[in-house]
Tab-separated table of C-alpha atoms and ligand atoms in Angstrom:
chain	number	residue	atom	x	y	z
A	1	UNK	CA	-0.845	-16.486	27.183
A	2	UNK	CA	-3.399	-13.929	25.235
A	3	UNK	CA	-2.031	-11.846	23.214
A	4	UNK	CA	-3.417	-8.748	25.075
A	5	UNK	CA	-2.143	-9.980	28.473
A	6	UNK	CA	1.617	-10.410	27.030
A	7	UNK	CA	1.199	-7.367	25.421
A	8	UNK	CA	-1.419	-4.840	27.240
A	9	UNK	CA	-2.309	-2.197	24.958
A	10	UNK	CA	-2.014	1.247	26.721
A	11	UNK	CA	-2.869	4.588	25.598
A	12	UNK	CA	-3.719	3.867	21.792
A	13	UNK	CA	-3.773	6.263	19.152
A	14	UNK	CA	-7.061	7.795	18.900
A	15	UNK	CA	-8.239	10.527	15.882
A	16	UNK	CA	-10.481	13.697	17.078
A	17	UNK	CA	-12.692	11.991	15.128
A	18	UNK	CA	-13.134	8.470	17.438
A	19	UNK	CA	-11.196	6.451	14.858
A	20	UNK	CA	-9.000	3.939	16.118
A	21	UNK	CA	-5.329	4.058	14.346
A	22	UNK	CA	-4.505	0.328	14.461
A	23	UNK	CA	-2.606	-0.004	10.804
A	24	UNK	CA	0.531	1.387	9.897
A	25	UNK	CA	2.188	2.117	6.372
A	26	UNK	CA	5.803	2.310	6.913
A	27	UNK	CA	7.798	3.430	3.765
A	28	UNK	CA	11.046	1.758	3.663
A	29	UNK	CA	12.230	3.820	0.173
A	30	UNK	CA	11.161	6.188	-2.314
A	31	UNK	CA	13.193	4.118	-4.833
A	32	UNK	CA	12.451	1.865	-7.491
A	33	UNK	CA	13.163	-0.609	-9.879
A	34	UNK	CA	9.901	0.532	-12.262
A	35	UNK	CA	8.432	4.015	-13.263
A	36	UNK	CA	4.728	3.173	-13.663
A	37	UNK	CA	3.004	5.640	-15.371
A	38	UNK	CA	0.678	6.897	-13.113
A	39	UNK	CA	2.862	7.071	-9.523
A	40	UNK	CA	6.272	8.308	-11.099
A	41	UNK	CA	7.899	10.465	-13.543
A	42	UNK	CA	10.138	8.814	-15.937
A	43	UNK	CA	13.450	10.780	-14.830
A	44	UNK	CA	12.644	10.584	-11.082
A	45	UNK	CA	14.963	12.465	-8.724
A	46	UNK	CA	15.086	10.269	-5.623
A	47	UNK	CA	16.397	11.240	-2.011
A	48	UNK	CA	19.815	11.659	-1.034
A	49	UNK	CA	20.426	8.562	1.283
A	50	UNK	CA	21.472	10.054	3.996
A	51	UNK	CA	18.339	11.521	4.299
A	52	UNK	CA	16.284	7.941	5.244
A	53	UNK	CA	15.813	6.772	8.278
A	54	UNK	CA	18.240	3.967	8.853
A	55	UNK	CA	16.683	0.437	9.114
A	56	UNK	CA	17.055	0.427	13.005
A	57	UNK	CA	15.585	3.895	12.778
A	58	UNK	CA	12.202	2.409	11.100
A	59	UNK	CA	12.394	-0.315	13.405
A	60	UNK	CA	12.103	1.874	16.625
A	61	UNK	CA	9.552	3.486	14.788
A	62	UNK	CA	7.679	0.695	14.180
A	63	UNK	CA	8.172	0.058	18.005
A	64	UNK	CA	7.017	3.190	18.867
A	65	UNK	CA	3.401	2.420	16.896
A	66	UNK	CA	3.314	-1.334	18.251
A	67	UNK	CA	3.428	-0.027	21.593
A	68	UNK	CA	0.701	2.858	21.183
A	69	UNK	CA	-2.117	0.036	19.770
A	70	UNK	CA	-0.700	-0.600	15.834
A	71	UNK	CA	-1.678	-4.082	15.184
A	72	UNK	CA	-0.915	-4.118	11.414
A	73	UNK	CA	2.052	-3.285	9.700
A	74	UNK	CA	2.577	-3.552	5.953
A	75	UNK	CA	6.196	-2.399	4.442
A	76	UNK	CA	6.005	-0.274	1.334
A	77	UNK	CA	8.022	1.828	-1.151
A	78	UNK	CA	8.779	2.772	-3.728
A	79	UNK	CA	9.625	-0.500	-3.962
A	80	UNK	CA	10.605	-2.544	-0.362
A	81	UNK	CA	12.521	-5.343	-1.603
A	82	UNK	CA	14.988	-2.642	-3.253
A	83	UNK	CA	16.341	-1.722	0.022
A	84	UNK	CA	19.312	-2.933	0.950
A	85	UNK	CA	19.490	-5.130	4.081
A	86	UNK	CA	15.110	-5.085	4.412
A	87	UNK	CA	15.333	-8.525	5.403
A	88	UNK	CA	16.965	-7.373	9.014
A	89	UNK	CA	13.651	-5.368	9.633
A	90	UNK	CA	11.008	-7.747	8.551
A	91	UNK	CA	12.767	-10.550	10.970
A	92	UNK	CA	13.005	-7.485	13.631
A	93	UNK	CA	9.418	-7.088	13.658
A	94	UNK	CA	8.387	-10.739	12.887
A	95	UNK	CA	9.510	-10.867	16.346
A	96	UNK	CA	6.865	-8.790	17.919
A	97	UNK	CA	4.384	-11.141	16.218
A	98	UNK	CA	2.100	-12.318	18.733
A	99	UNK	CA	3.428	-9.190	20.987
A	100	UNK	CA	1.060	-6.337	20.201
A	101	UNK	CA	1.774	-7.156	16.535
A	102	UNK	CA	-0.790	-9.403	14.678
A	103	UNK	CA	-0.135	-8.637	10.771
A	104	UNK	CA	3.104	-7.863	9.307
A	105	UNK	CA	2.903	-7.675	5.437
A	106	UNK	CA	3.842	-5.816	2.693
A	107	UNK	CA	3.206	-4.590	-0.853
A	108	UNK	CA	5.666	-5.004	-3.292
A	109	UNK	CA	5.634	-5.041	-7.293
A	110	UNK	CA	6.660	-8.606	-7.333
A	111	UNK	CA	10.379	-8.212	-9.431
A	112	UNK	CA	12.460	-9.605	-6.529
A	113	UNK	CA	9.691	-11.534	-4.731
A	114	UNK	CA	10.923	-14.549	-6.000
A	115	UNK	CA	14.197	-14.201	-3.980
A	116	UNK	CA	12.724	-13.157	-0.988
A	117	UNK	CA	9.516	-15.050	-0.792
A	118	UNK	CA	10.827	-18.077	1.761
A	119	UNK	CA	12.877	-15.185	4.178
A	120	UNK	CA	9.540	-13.336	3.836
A	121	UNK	CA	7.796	-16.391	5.424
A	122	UNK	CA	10.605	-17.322	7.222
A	123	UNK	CA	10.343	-13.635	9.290
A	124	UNK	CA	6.503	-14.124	10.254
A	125	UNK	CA	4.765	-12.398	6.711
A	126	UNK	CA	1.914	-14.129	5.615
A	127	UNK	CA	0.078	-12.314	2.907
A	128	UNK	CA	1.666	-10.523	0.323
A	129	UNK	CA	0.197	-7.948	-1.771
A	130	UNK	CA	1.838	-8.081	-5.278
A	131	UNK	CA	0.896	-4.695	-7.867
A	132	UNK	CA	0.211	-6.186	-11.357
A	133	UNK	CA	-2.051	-4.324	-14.308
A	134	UNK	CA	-0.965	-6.300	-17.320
A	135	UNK	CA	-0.643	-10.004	-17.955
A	136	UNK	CA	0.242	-8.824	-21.419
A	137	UNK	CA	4.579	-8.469	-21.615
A	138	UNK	CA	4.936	-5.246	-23.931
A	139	UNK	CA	1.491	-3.485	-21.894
A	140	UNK	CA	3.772	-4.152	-19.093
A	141	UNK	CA	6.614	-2.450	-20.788
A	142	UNK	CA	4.380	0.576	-21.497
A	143	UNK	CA	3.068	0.619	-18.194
A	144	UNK	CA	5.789	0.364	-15.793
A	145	UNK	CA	8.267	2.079	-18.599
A	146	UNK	CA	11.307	-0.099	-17.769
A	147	UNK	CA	10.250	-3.940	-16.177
A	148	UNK	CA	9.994	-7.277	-17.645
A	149	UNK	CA	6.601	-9.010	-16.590
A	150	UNK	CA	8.490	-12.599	-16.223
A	151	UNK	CA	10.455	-12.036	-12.648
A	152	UNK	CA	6.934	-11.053	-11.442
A	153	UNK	CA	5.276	-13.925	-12.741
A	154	UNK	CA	8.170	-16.041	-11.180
A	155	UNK	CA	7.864	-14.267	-7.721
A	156	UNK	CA	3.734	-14.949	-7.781
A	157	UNK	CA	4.635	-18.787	-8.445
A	158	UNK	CA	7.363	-18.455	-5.330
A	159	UNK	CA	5.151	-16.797	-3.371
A	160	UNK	CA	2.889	-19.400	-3.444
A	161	UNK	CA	5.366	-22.094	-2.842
A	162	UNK	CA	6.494	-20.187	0.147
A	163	UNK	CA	2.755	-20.291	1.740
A	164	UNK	CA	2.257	-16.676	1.102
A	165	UNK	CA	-0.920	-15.353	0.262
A	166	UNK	CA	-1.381	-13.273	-2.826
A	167	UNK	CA	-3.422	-10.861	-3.567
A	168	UNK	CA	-3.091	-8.331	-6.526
A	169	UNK	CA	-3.769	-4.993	-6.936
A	170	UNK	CA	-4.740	-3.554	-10.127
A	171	UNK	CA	-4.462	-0.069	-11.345
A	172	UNK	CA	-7.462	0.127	-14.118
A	173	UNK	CA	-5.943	2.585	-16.664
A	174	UNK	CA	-8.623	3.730	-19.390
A	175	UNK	CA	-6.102	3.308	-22.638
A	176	UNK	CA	-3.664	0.326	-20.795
A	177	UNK	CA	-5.573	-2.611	-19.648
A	178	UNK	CA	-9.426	-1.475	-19.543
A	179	UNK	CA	-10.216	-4.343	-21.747
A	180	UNK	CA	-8.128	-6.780	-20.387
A	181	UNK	CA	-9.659	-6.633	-16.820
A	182	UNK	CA	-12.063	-9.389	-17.028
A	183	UNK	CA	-9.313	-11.600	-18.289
A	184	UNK	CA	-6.556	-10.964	-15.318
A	185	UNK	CA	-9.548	-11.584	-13.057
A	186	UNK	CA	-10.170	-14.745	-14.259
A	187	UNK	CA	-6.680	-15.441	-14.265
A	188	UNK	CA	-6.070	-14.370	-10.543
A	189	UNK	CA	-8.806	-16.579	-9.159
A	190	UNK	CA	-7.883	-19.629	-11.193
A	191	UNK	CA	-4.219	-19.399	-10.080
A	192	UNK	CA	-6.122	-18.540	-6.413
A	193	UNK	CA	-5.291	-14.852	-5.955
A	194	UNK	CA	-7.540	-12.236	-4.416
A	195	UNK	CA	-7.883	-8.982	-6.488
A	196	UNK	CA	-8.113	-5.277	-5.573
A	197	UNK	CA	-8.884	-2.757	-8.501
A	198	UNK	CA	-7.977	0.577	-7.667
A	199	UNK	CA	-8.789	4.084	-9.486
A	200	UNK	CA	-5.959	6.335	-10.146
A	201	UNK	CA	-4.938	8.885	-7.635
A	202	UNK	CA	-4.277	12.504	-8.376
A	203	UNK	CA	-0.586	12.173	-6.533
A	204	UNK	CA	2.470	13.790	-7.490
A	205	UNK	CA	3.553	14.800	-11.419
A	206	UNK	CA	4.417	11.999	-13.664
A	207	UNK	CA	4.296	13.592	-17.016
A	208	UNK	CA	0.837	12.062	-17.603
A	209	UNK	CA	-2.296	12.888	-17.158
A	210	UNK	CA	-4.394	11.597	-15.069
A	211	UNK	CA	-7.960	12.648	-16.192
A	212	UNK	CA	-6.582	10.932	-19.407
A	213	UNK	CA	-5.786	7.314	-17.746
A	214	UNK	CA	-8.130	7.495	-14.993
A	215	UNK	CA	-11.299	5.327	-15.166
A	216	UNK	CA	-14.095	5.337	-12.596
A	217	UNK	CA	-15.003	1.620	-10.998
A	218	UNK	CA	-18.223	1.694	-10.800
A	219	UNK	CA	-17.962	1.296	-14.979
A	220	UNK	CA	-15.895	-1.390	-14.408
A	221	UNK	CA	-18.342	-3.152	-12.137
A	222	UNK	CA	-20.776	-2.428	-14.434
A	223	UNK	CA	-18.916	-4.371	-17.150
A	224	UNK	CA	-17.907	-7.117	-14.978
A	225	UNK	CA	-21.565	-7.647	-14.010
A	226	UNK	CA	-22.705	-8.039	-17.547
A	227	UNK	CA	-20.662	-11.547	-17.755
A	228	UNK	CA	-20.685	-12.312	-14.029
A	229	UNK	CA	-22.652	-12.319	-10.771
A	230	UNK	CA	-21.036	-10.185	-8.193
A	231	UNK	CA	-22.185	-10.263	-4.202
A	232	UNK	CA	-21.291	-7.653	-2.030
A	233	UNK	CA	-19.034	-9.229	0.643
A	234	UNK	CA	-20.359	-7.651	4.289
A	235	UNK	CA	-17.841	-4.874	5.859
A	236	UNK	CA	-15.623	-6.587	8.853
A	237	UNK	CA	-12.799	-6.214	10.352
A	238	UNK	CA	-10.898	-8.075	8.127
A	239	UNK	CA	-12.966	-6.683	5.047
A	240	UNK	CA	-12.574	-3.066	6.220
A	241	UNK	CA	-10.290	-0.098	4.730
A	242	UNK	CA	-10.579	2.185	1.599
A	243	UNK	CA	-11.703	-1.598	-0.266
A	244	UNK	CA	-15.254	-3.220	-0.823
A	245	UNK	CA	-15.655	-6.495	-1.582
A	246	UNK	CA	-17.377	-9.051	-3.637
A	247	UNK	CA	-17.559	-13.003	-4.467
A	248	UNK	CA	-17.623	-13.592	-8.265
A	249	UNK	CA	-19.912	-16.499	-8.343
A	250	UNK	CA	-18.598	-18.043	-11.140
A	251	UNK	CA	-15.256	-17.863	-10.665
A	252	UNK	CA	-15.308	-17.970	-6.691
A	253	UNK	CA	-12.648	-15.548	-5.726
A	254	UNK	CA	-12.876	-11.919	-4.248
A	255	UNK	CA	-12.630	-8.952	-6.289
A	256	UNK	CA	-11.826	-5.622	-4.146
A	257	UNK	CA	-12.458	-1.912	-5.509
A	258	UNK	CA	-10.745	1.181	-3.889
A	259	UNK	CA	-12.889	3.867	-5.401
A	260	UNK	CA	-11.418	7.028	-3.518
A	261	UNK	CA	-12.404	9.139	-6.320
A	262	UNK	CA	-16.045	7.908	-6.514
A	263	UNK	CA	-16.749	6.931	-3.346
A	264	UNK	CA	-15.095	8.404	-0.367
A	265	UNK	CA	-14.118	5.491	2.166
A	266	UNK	CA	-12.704	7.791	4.903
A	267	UNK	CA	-15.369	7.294	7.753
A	268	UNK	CA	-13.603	4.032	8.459
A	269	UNK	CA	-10.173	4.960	8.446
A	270	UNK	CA	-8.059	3.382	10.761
A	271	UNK	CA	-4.494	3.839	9.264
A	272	UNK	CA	-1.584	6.199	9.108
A	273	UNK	CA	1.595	6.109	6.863
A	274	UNK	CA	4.779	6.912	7.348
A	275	UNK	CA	7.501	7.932	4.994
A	276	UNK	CA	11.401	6.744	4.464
A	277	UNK	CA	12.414	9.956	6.099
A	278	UNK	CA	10.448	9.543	9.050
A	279	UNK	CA	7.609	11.961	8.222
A	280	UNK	CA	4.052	10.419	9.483
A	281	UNK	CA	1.158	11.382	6.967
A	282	UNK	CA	-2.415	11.269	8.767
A	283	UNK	CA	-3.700	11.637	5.274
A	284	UNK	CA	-3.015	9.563	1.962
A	285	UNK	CA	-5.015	12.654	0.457
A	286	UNK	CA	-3.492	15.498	2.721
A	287	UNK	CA	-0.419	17.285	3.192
A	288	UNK	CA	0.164	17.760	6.652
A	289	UNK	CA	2.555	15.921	8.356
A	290	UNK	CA	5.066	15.626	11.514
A	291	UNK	CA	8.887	15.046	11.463
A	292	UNK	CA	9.402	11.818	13.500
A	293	UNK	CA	13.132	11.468	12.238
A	294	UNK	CA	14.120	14.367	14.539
A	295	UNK	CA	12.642	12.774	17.402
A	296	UNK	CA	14.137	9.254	16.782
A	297	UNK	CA	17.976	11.378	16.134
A	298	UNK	CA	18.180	14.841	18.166
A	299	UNK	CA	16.844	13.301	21.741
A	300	UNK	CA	18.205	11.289	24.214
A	301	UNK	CA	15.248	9.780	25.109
A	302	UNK	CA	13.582	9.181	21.977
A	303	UNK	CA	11.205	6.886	22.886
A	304	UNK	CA	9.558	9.423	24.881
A	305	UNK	CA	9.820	11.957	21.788
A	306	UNK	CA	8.071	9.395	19.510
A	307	UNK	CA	5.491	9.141	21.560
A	308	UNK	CA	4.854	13.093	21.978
A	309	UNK	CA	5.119	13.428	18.371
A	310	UNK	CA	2.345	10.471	17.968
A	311	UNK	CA	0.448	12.408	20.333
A	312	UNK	CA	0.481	15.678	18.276
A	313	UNK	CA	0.683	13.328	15.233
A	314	UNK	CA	-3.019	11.743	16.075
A	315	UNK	CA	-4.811	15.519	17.082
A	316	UNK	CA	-4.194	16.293	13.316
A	317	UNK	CA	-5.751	13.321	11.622
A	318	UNK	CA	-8.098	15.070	9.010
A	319	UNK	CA	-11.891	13.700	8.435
A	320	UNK	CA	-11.011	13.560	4.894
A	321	UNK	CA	-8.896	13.299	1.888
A	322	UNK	CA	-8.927	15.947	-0.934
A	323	UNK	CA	-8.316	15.076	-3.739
A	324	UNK	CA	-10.537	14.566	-6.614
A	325	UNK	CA	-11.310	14.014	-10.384
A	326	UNK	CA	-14.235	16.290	-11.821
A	327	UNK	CA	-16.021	15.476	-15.113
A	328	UNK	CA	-14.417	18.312	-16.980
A	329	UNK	CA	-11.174	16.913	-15.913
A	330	UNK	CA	-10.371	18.782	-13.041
A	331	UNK	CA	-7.921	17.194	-11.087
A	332	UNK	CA	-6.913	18.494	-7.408
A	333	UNK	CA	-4.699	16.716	-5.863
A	334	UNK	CA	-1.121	16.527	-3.182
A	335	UNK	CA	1.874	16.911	-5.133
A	336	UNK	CA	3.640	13.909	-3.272
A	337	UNK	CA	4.103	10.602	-5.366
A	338	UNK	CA	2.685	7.608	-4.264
A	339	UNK	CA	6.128	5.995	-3.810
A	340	UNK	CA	6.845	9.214	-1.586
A	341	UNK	CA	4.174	8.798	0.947
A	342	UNK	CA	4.300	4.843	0.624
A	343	UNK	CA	1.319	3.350	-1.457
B	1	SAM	N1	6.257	-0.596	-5.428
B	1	SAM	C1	5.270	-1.320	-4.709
B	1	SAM	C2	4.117	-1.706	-5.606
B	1	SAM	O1	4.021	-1.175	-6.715
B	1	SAM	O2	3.335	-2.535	-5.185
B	1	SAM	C3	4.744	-0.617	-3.484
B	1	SAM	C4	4.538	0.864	-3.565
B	1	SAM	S1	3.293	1.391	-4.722
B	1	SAM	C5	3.397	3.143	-4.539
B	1	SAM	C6	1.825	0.885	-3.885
B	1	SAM	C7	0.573	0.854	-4.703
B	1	SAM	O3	0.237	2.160	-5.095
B	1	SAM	C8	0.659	0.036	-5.984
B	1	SAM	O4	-0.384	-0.919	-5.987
B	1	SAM	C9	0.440	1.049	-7.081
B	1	SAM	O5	-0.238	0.490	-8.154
B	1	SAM	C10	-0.362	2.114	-6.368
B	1	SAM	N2	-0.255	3.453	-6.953
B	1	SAM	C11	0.851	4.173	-7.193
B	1	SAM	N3	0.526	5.398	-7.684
B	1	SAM	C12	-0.818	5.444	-7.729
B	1	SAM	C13	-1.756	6.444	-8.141
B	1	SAM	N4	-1.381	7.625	-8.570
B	1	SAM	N5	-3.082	6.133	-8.060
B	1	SAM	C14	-3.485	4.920	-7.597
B	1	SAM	N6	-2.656	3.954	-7.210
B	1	SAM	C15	-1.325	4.203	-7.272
B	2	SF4	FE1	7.413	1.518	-8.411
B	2	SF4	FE2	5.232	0.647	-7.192
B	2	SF4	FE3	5.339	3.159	-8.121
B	2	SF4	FE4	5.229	1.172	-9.869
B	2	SF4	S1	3.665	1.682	-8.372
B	2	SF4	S2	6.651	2.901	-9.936
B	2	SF4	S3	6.342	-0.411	-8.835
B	2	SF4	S4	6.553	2.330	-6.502
């Protein structure tokens, strides 16, 4: 039977501003294993557990977005894998594959992939997004401030074996792995990854700063195009979001560039995130929010308060993100970490 007939989408989530909210961000954790540079601080103070929603919690909120039109799902952090038990939710919502779900994924930084990769596949994921911006072992030191680059290596290779497909995502840092860009691209396509560079965000304090380490793409497409030919890849729907796309014709894979800073992207927004409390962010760049833990745990019917809150949730969906990066250095941005509002 069609998916749409086993599954009729009724009364979808719709901004003020026509978009379509079919993609959900759903942090499982604002913990993790690594303290990149540029998302966290080194001493990070995390959240007191009891404050998460529990794993059945997220699930009925998943629910609760399957059933109002989310076709996408992708599990994030802080780091997913560290949470204990995330196995039960990605085989609870593997089941709704097929049932208003069409995509459940994740993004991960790869350290425990290679444990998980076959229960990942097993549950219904098929793509994995993997966060890697050094092939080089003491870069990756400096950059993530704590990991070993080996486990990651071993989870890409598991991945793979698994039938997962990879793509990476690259944060280009001006004084950490500028120069060895060109080199991890060519790597990624000859092991047959797909690559996404992305430019720093202005998000949260991490002790750094981020005029310092933040380098605009369009230099590094400039640079890449002086040794390659790149072809803009057309916008679809599966080539939409904050990412453009090109073929490198020499080595054949795709390259992706999130350029929020440079280029804004939001027109074509069609995503919302929400955080391991339960708080739904309209906004990667904003900082309004609502409480949806409070309607999953003070009602007794809270399927019916989910749904209100998504309703109030969706009027406040801003055009636009905030936050930018001037040329004197300038930076204005939400004081939420990445790993809070789920990257
Ligand atoms: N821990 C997982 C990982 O690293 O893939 C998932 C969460 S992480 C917050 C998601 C993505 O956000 C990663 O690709 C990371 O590189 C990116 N990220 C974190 N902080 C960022 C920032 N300030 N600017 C741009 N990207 C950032
Ligand atoms: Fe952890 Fe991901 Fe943030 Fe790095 S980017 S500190 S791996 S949450």
């Amino acid at each position: 039977m069609a998916d749409d007939l086993k599954h009729p989408k009724m009364n979808s989530l719709i901004d003020p501003f026509g978009r379509e909210i079919t993609y959900l961000r759903l942090s499982v954790t604002d913990r993790c294993d690594l303290r990149c540079t540029y998302c966290m601080a080194e001493n990070m103070t995390f959240l007191p557990k009891k404050d998460l929603l529990s794993l059945e919690e997220t699930e009925m909120v998943a629910i609760a977005f399957i059933d109002r039109g989310v076709s996408k799902i992708r599990i994030t952090g802080g780091e997913p894998l560290v949470r204990r038990d995330i196995m039960t939710l990605f085989r609870a919502l593997g089941d709704r594959l097929g049932y208003g779900l069409k995509e459940l994924t994740l993004t991960t930084n790869g350290t425990l992939l290679a444990q998980y990769a076959e229960e990942l596949y097993a549950a219904g994921v098929r793509r994995v997004n993997v966060s890697l911006d050094t092939l080089d072992e003491d870069r990756f030191l400096k950059i993530t401030r704590r990991g070993k680059l080996t486990p990651v290596l071993k989870g890409l290779e598991a991945a793979q074996r698994a039938g997962l497909k990879v793509k990476l995502n690259t944060v280009a840092l001006k004084h950490d792995n500028l120069a060895e860009i060109p080199s991890m691209v060519q790597w990624a396509h000859g092991e047959g990854f797909d690559m996404t560079l992305i430019e720093v965000m202005p998000l949260g304090e991490t002790g750094e700063d981020r005029f310092d380490q933040y380098v605009p793409l369009p230099d590094v497409r400039g640079q890449l195009e002086e040794r390659w030919t790149l072809k803009d890849l057309p916008y679809s729907p599966t080539n939409a979001g904050p990412s453009r796309y090109v073929r490198i014709a020499e080595t054949g894979g795709k390259l992706g560039f999130i350029t929020p800073l440079t280029n804004n992207f939001c027109a074509g927004c069609n995503r919302v995130r929400v955080t391991c409390t339960g708080r739904i962010y309209m906004c990667l760049g904003q900082d309004d929010c609502i409480d949806l833990r409070a309607a999953v745990r003070d009602t007794d019917n809270p399927q019916a308060a989910l749904d209100t809150a998504l309703d109030r949730a969706i009027r406040k969906k801003p055009e636009k993100h905030d936050f930018e990066i001037s040329a004197n250095g300038q930076t204005s941005g939400v004081s939420r970490h990445m790993s809070t509002t789920g990257g």
